[in-house]
PDB file of C-alpha atoms in Angstrom:
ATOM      1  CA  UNK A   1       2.586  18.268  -0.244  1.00 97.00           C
ATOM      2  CA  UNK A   2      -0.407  18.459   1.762  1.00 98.00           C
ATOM      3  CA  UNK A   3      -2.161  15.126   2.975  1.00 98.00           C
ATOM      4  CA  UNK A   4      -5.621  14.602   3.198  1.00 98.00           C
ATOM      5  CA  UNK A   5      -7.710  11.616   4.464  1.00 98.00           C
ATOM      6  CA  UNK A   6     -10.526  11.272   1.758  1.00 98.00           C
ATOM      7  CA  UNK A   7     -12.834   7.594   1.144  1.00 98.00           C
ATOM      8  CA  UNK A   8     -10.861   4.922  -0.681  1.00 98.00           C
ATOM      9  CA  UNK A   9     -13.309   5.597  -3.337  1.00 98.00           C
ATOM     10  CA  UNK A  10     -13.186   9.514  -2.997  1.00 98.00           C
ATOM     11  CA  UNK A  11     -12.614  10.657  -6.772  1.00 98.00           C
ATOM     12  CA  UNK A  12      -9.526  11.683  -6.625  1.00 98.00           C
ATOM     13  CA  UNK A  13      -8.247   8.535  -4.956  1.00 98.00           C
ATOM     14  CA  UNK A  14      -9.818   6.641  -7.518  1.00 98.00           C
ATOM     15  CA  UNK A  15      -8.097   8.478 -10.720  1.00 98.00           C
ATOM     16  CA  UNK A  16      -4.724   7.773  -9.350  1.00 98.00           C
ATOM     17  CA  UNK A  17      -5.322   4.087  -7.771  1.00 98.00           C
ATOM     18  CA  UNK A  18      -6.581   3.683 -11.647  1.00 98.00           C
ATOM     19  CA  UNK A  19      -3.091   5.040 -12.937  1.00 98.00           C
ATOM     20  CA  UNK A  20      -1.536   2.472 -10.114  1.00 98.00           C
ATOM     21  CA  UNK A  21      -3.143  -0.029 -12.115  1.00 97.00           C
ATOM     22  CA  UNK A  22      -1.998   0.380 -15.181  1.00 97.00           C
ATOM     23  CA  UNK A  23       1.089   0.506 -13.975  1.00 97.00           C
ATOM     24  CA  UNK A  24       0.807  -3.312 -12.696  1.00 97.00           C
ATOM     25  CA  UNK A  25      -0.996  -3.938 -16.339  1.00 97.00           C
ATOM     26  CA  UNK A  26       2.282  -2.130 -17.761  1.00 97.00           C
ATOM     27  CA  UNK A  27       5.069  -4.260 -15.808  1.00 96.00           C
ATOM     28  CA  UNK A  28       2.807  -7.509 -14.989  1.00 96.00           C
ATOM     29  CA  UNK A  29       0.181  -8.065 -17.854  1.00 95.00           C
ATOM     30  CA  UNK A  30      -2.624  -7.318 -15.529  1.00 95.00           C
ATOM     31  CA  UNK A  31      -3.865  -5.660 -12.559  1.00 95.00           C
ATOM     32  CA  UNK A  32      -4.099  -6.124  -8.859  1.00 95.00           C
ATOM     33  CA  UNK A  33      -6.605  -8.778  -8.235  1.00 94.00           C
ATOM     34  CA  UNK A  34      -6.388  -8.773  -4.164  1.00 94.00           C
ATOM     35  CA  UNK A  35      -9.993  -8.043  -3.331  1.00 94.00           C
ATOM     36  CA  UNK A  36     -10.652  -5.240  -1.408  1.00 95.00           C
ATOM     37  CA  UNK A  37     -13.344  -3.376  -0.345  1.00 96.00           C
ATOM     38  CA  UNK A  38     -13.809   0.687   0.041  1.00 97.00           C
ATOM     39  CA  UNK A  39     -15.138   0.327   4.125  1.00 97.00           C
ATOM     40  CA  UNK A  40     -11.937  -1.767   5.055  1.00 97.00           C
ATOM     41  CA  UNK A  41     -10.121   1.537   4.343  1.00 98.00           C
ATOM     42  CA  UNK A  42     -12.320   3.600   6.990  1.00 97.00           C
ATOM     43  CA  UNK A  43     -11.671   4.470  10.354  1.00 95.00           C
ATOM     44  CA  UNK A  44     -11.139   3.013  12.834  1.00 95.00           C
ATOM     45  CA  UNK A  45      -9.753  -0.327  10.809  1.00 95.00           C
ATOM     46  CA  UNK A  46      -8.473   1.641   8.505  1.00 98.00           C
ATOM     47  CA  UNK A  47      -7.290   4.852   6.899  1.00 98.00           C
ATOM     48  CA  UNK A  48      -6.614   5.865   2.605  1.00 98.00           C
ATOM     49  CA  UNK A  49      -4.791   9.174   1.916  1.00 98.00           C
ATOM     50  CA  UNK A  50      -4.042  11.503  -1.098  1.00 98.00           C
ATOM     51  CA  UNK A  51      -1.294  13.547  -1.508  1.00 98.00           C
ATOM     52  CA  UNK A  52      -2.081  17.429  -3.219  1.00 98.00           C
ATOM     53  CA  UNK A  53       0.655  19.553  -4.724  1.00 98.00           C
ATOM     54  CA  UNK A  54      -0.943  22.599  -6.051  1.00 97.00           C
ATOM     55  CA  UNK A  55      -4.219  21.244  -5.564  1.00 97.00           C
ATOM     56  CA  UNK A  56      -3.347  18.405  -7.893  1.00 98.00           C
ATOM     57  CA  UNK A  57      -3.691  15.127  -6.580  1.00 98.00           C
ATOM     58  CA  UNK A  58      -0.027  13.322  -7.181  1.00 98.00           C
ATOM     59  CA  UNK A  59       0.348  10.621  -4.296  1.00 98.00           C
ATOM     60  CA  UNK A  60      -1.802   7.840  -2.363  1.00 98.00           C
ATOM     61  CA  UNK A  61      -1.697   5.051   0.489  1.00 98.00           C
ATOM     62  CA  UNK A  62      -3.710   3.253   2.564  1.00 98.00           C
ATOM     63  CA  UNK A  63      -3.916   0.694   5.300  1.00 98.00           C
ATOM     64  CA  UNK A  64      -6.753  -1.922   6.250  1.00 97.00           C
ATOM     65  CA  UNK A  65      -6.441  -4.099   9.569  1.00 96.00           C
ATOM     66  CA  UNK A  66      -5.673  -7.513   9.927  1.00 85.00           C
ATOM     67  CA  UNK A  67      -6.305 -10.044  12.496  1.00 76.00           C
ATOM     68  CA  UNK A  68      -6.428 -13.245  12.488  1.00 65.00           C
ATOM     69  CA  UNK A  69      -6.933 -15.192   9.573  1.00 69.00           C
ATOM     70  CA  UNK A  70      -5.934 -19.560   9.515  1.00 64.00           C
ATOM     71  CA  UNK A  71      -5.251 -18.817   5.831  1.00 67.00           C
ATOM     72  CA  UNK A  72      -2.993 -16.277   6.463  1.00 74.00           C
ATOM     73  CA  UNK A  73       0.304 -15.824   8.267  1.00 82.00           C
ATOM     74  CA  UNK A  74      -0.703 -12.473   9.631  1.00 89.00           C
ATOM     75  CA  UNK A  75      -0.534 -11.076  13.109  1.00 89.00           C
ATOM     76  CA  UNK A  76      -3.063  -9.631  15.328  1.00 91.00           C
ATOM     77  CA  UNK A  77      -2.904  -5.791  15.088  1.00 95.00           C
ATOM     78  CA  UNK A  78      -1.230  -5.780  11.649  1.00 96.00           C
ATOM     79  CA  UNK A  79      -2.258  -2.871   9.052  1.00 97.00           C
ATOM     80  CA  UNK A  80      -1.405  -3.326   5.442  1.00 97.00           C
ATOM     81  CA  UNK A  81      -0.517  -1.295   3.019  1.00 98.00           C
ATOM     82  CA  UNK A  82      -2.595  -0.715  -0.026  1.00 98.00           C
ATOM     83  CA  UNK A  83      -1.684   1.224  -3.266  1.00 98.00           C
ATOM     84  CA  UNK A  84       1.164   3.252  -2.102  1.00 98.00           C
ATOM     85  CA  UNK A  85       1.387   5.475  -5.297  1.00 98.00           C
ATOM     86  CA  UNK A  86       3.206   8.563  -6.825  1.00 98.00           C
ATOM     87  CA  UNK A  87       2.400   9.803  -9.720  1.00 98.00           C
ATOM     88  CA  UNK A  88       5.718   9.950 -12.520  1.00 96.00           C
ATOM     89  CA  UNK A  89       5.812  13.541 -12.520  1.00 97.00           C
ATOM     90  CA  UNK A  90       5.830  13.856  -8.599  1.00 97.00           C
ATOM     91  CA  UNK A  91       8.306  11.029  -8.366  1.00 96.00           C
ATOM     92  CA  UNK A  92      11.983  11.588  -6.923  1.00 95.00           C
ATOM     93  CA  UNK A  93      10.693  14.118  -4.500  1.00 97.00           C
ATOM     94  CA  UNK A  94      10.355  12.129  -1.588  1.00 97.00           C
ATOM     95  CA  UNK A  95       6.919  11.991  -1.470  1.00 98.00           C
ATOM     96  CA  UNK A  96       6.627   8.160  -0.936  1.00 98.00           C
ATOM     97  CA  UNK A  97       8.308   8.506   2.316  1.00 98.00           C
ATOM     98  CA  UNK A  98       5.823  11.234   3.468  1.00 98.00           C
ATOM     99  CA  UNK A  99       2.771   9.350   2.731  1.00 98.00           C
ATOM    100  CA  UNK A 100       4.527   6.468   4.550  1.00 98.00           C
ATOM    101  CA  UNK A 101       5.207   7.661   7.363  1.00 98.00           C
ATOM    102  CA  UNK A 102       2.290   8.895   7.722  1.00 98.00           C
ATOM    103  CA  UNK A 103       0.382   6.344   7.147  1.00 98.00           C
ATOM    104  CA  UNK A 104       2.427   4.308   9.918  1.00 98.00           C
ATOM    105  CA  UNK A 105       1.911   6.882  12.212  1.00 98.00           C
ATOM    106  CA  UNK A 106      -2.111   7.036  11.592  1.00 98.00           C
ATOM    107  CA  UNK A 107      -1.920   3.211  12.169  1.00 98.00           C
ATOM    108  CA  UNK A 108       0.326   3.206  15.528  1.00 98.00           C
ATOM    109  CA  UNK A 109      -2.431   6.090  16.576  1.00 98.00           C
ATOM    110  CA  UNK A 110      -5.319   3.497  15.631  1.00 97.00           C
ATOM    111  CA  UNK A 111      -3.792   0.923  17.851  1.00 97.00           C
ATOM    112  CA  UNK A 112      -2.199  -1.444  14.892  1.00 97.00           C
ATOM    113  CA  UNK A 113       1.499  -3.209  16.023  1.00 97.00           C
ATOM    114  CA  UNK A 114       2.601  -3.975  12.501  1.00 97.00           C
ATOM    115  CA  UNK A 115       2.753  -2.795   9.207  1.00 98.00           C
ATOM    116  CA  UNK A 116       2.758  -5.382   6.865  1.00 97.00           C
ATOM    117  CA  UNK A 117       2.679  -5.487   2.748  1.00 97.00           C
ATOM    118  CA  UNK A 118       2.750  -7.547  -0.537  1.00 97.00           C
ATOM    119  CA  UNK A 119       5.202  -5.751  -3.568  1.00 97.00           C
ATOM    120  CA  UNK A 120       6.361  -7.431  -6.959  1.00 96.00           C
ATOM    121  CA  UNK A 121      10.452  -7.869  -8.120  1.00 97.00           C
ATOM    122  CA  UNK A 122       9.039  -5.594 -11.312  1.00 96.00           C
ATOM    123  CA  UNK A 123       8.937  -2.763  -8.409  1.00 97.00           C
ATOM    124  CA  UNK A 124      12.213  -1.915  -7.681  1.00 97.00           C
ATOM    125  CA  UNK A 125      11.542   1.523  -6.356  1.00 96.00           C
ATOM    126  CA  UNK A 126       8.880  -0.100  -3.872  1.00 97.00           C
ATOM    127  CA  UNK A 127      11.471  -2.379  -2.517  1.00 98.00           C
ATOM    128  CA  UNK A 128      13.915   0.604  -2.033  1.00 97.00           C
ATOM    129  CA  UNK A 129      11.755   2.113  -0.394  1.00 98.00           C
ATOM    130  CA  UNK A 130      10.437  -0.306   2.284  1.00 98.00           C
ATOM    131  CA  UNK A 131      13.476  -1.921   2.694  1.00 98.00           C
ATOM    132  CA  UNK A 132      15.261   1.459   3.353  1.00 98.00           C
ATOM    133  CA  UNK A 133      12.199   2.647   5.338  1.00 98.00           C
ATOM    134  CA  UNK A 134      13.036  -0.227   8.054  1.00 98.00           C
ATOM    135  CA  UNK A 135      11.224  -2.998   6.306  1.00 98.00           C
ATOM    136  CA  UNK A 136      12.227  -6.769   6.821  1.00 98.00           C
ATOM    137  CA  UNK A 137      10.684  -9.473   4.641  1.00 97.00           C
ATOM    138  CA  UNK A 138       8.641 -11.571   6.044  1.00 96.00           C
ATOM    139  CA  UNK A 139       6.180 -14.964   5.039  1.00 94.00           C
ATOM    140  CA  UNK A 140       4.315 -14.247   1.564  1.00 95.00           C
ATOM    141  CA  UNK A 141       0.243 -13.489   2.214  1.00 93.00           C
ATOM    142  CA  UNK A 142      -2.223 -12.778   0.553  1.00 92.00           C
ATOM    143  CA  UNK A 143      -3.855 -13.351  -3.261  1.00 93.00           C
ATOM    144  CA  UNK A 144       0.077 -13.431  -4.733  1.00 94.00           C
ATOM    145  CA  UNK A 145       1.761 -15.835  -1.649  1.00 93.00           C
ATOM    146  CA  UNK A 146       2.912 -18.399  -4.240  1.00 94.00           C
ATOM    147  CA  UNK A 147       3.514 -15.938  -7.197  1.00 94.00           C
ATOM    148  CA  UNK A 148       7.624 -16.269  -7.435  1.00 95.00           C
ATOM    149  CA  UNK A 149       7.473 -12.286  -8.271  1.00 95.00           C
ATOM    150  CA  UNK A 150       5.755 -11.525  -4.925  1.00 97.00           C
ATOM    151  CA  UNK A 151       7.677 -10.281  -2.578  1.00 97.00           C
ATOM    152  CA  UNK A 152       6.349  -9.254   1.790  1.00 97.00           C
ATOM    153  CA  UNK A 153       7.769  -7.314   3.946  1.00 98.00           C
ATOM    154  CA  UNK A 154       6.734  -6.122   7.556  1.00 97.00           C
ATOM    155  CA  UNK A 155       7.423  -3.217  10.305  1.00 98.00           C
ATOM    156  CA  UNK A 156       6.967  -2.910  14.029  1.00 98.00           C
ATOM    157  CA  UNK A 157       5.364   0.161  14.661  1.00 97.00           C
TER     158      UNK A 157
END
């Protein structure tokens, strides 16, 4: 798979964060509703990639930073993880793990300490994956922190 940085709101990033979607519409009855913003995914606070195969687009992740916030229990220096994505015929390949880790590894570069993000118990696969990645939980944040489905976990980079 070859990984490109591209604009959270590059084309191709948007078809597949609109499949993500639907995918939360699918298993929760609606979408994401955390805001976010295309610049909070730009360098140097941040960082969106898609995944090609054949020129296709199949995979996606990004991080934004996070400081500081009373209303949140975040750290300074944490990144978090936004629509982490494979598409179902990509899936079982390992590809998750490659946009991971890179995605930790363009966050360490930009200076971030932690990686930090909010999942669902309707995403099994996601919790696999973080928890097997080296992902602890950690103290719910964010739009879901008192949904019982929501589920955070966090990494020391």
């Amino acid at each position: 798979m070859e990984l490109c940085t591209v604009p959270y709101d590059h084309p191709d990033a948007v078809k597949l964060i609109t499949d993500l979607q639907q995918v939360y519409v699918d298993r929760y009855g609606d979408g994401d509703i955390t805001p976010v913003e295309p610049a909070q995914f730009a360098p140097p606070l941040g960082h969106f990639l898609v995944g090609y195969l054949d020129g296709v687009p199949v995979a996606c992740g990004g991080w934004r930073a996070h400081d500081e916030d009373p209303e949140e229990p975040l750290l300074p220096g944490d990144a978090e993880i936004k629509r982490m994505y494979v598409v179902d015929s990509a899936r079982g390949r390992g590809l998750s793990r490659v946009v991971l880790a890179a995605l930790e590894r363009a966050a360490a570069e930009a200076g971030r300490t932690r990686m930090v993000l909010e999942t669902g118990l309707r995403q099994p696969e996601a919790i696999r994956l973080y928890e097997t990645s080296g992902y602890a939980r950690i103290d719910n944040f964010g739009v879901y922190r008192h949904h019982p489905e929501s589920l955070c976990f966090g990494k020391r980079l």
